[in-house]
C-alpha positions as semicolon CSV with decimal commas, in nm:
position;residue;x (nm);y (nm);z (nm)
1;X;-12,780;12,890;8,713
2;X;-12,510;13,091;8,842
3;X;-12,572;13,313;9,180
4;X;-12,511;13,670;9,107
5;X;-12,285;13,817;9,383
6;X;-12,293;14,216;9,356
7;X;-12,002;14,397;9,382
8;X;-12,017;14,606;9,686
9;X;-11,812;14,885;9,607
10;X;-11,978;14,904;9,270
11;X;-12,350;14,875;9,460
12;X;-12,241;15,202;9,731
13;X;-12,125;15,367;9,387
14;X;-12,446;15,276;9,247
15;X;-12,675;15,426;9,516
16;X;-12,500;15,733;9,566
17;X;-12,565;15,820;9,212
18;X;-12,909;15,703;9,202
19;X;-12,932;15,892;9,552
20;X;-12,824;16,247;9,394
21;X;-13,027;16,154;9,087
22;X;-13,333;16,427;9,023
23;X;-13,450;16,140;8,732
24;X;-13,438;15,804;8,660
25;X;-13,384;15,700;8,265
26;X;-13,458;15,332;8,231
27;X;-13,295;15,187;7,913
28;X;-13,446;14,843;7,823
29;X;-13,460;14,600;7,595
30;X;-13,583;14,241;7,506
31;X;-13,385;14,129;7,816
32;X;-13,625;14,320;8,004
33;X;-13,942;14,118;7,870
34;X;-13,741;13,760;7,929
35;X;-13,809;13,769;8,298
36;X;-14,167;13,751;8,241
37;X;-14,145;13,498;8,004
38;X;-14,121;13,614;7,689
39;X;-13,935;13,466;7,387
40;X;-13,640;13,695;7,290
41;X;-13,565;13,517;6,947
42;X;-13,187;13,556;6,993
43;X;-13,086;13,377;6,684
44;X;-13,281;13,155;6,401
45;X;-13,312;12,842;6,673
46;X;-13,506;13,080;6,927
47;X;-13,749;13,171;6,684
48;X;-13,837;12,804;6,515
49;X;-13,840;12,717;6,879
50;X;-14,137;12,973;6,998
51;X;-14,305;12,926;6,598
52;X;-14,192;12,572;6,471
53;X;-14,406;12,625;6,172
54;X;-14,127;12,920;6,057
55;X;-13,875;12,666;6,122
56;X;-14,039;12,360;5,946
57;X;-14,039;12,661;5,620
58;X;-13,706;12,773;5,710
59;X;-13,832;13,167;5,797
60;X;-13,594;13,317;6,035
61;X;-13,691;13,654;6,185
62;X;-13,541;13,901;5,936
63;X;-13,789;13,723;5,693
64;X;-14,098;13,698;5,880
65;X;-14,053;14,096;6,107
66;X;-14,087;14,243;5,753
67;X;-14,359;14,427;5,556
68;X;-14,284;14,222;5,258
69;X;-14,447;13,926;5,482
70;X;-14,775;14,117;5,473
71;X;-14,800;14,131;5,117
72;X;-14,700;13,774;4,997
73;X;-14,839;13,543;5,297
74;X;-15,013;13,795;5,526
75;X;-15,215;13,484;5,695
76;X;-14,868;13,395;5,774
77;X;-14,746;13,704;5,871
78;X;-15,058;13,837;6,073
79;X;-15,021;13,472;6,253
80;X;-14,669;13,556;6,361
81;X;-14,752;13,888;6,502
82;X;-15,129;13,812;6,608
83;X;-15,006;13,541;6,830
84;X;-14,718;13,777;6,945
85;X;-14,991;14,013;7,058
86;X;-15,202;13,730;7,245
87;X;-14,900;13,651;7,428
88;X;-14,772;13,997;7,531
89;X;-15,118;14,036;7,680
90;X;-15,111;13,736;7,872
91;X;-14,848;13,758;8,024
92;X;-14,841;13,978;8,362
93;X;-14,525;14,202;8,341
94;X;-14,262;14,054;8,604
95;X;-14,197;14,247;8,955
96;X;-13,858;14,389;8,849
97;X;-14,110;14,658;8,625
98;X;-14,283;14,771;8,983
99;X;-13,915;14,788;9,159
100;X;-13,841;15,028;8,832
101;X;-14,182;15,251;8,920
102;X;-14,053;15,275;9,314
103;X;-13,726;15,388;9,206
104;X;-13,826;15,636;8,985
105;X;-14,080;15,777;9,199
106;X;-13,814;15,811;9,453
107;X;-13,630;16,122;9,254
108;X;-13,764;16,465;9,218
109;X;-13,835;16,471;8,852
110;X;-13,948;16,054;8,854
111;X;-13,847;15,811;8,589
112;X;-13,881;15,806;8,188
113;X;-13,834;15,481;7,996
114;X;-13,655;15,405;7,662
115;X;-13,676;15,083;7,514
116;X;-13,687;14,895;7,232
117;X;-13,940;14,636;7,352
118;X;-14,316;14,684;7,170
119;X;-14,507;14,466;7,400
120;X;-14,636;14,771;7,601
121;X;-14,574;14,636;7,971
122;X;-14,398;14,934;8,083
123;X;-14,733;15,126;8,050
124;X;-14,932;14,782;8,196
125;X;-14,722;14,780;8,476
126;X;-14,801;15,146;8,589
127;X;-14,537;15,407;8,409
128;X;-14,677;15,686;8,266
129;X;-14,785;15,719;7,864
130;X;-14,597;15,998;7,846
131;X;-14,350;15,913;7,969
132;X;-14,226;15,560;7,763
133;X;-14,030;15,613;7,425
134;X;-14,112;15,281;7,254
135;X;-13,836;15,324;6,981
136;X;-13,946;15,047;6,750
137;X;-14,309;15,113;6,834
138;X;-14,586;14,961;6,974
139;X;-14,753;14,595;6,877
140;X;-15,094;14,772;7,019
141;X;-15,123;14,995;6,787
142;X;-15,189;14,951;6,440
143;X;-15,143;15,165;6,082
144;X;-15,200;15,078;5,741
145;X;-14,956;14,878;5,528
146;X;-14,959;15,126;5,263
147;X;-14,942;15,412;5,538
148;X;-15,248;15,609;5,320
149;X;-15,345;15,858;5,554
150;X;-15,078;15,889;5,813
151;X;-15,303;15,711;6,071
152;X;-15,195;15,511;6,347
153;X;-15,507;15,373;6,604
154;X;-15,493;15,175;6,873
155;X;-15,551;14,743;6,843
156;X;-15,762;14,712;7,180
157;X;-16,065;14,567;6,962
158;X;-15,820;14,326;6,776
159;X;-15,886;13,973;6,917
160;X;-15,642;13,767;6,633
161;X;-15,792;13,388;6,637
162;X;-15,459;13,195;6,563
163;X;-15,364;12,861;6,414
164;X;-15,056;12,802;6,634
165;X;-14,973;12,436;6,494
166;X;-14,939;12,660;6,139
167;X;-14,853;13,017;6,229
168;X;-15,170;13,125;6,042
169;X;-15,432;13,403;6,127
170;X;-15,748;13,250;6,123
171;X;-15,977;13,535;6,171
172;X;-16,011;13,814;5,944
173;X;-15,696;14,044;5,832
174;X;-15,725;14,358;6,006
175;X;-15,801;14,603;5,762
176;X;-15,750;15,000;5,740
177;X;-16,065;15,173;5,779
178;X;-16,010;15,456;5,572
179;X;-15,902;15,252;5,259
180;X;-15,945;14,894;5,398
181;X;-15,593;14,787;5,261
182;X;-15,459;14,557;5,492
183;X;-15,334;14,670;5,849
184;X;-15,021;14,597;6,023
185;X;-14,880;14,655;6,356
186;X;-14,696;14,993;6,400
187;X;-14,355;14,829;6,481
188;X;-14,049;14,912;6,269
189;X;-13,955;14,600;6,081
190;X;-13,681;14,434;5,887
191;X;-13,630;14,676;5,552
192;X;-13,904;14,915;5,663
193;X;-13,979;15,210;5,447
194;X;-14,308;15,234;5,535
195;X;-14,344;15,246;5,837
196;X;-14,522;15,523;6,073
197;X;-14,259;15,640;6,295
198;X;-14,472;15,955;6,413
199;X;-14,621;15,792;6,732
200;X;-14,296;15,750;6,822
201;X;-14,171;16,068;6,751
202;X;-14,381;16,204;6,981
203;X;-14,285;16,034;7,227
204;X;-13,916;16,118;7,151
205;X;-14,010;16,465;7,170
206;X;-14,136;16,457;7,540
207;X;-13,819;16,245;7,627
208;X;-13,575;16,549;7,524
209;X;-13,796;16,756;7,724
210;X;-13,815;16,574;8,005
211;X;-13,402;16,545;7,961
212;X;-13,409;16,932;7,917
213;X;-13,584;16,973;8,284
214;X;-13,360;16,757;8,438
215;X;-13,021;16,779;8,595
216;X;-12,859;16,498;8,745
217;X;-13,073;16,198;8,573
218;X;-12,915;15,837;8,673
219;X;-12,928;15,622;8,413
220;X;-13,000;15,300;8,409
221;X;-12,984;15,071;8,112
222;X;-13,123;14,701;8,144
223;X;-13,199;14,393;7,947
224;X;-13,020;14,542;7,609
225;X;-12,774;14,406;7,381
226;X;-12,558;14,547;7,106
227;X;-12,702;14,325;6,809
228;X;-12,932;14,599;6,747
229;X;-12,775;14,875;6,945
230;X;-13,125;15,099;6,937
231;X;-13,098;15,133;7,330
């Protein structure tokens, strides 16, 4: 692995802006999440790699991240995303998350987060609930597939049992409990016209007002690529 040598001109440009910043906005994305661990699925062989049953049926992510999944092999799909879950809250978010928290807490008006990732460790690792935009949503927090009510509730009492060898759910489908049509995670997916984006939403909403209060916010935008260019 190559040594990263920082620029120092660029680094004494760097802290005088984050040294004049009232705010910190921290951009991330699944880069963010790789330091702890966590698959990224960058490409079809990163996925069959972290789910070799998707591989051995020739799934790639585009096919399996979409509400279509749920209807037609929602075993399959609730393994996918069960075990996703499982794993997210295993894994302890890495110390770069805490250097994050100091820095924010550093400026006047303290940090906000945008990202794209949905495995919730900006909030485990101590940033405020108000203050994360989770863009894509959250994978703790559920609605129905059929969206019949609106509702979105939270998936602390979902424990998925899953068949890793198979990618296949082997406790019960999560169900809606005002219709009990199946459930799904509140994460945009692939060809997604159905899902709940009013979580969200609401959490866009406080980031423009945060924005609004601020005046010299430093941005900062880590662990995000262009494939998807959400952050």
């Amino acid at each position: 692995m190559d040594t990263f040598v920082p620029d120092p001109v660029a680094m004494e440009a760097a802290l005088a802006i984050l040294g004049d910043a009232d705010g910190l906005l921290v951009c991330a994305g699944a880069g963010m999440g790789a330091d702890s661990g966590l698959p990224t699925f960058r490409g079809p062989e990163g996925l069959w790699r972290a789910y070799p049953a998707l591989g051995r049926a020739g799934l790639e992510f585009t096919e399996i991240a979409n509400p279509a999944a749920f209807r037609t092999t929602p075993e399959l799909a609730w393994g996918f995303y069960g075990h996703r879950l499982d794993l997210y809250r295993r894994t302890a978010p890495h110390e770069g998350f805490g250097l994050l928290l100091r820095m924010g807490a550093a400026t006047p008006m303290g940090a906000f987060v945008v990202t794209s990732n949905v495995d919730g460790h900006f909030q485990r690792a101590g940033f405020d609930e108000d203050r994360v935009f989770e863009a894509h949503g959250s994978i703790e927090h559920l609605q129905c597939l059929d969206d019949c009510e609106g509702e979105i509730w939270p998936a602390g009492d979902l424990r998925p049992v899953v068949d890793e060898d198979e990618c296949r759910l082997l406790s019960p489908l999560p169900r809606c409990p005002a219709c009990g049509a199946l459930a799904r995670p509140n994460i945009v997916m692939f060809g997604d016209w159905e899902w709940n984006g009013g979580r969200s939403n609401a959490q866009e909403s406080r980031l423009w007002a945060w924005l609004d209060a601020t005046q010299r916010p430093a941005v900062l935008e880590i662990g995000a690529g262009t494939s998807i260019p959400t952050v």
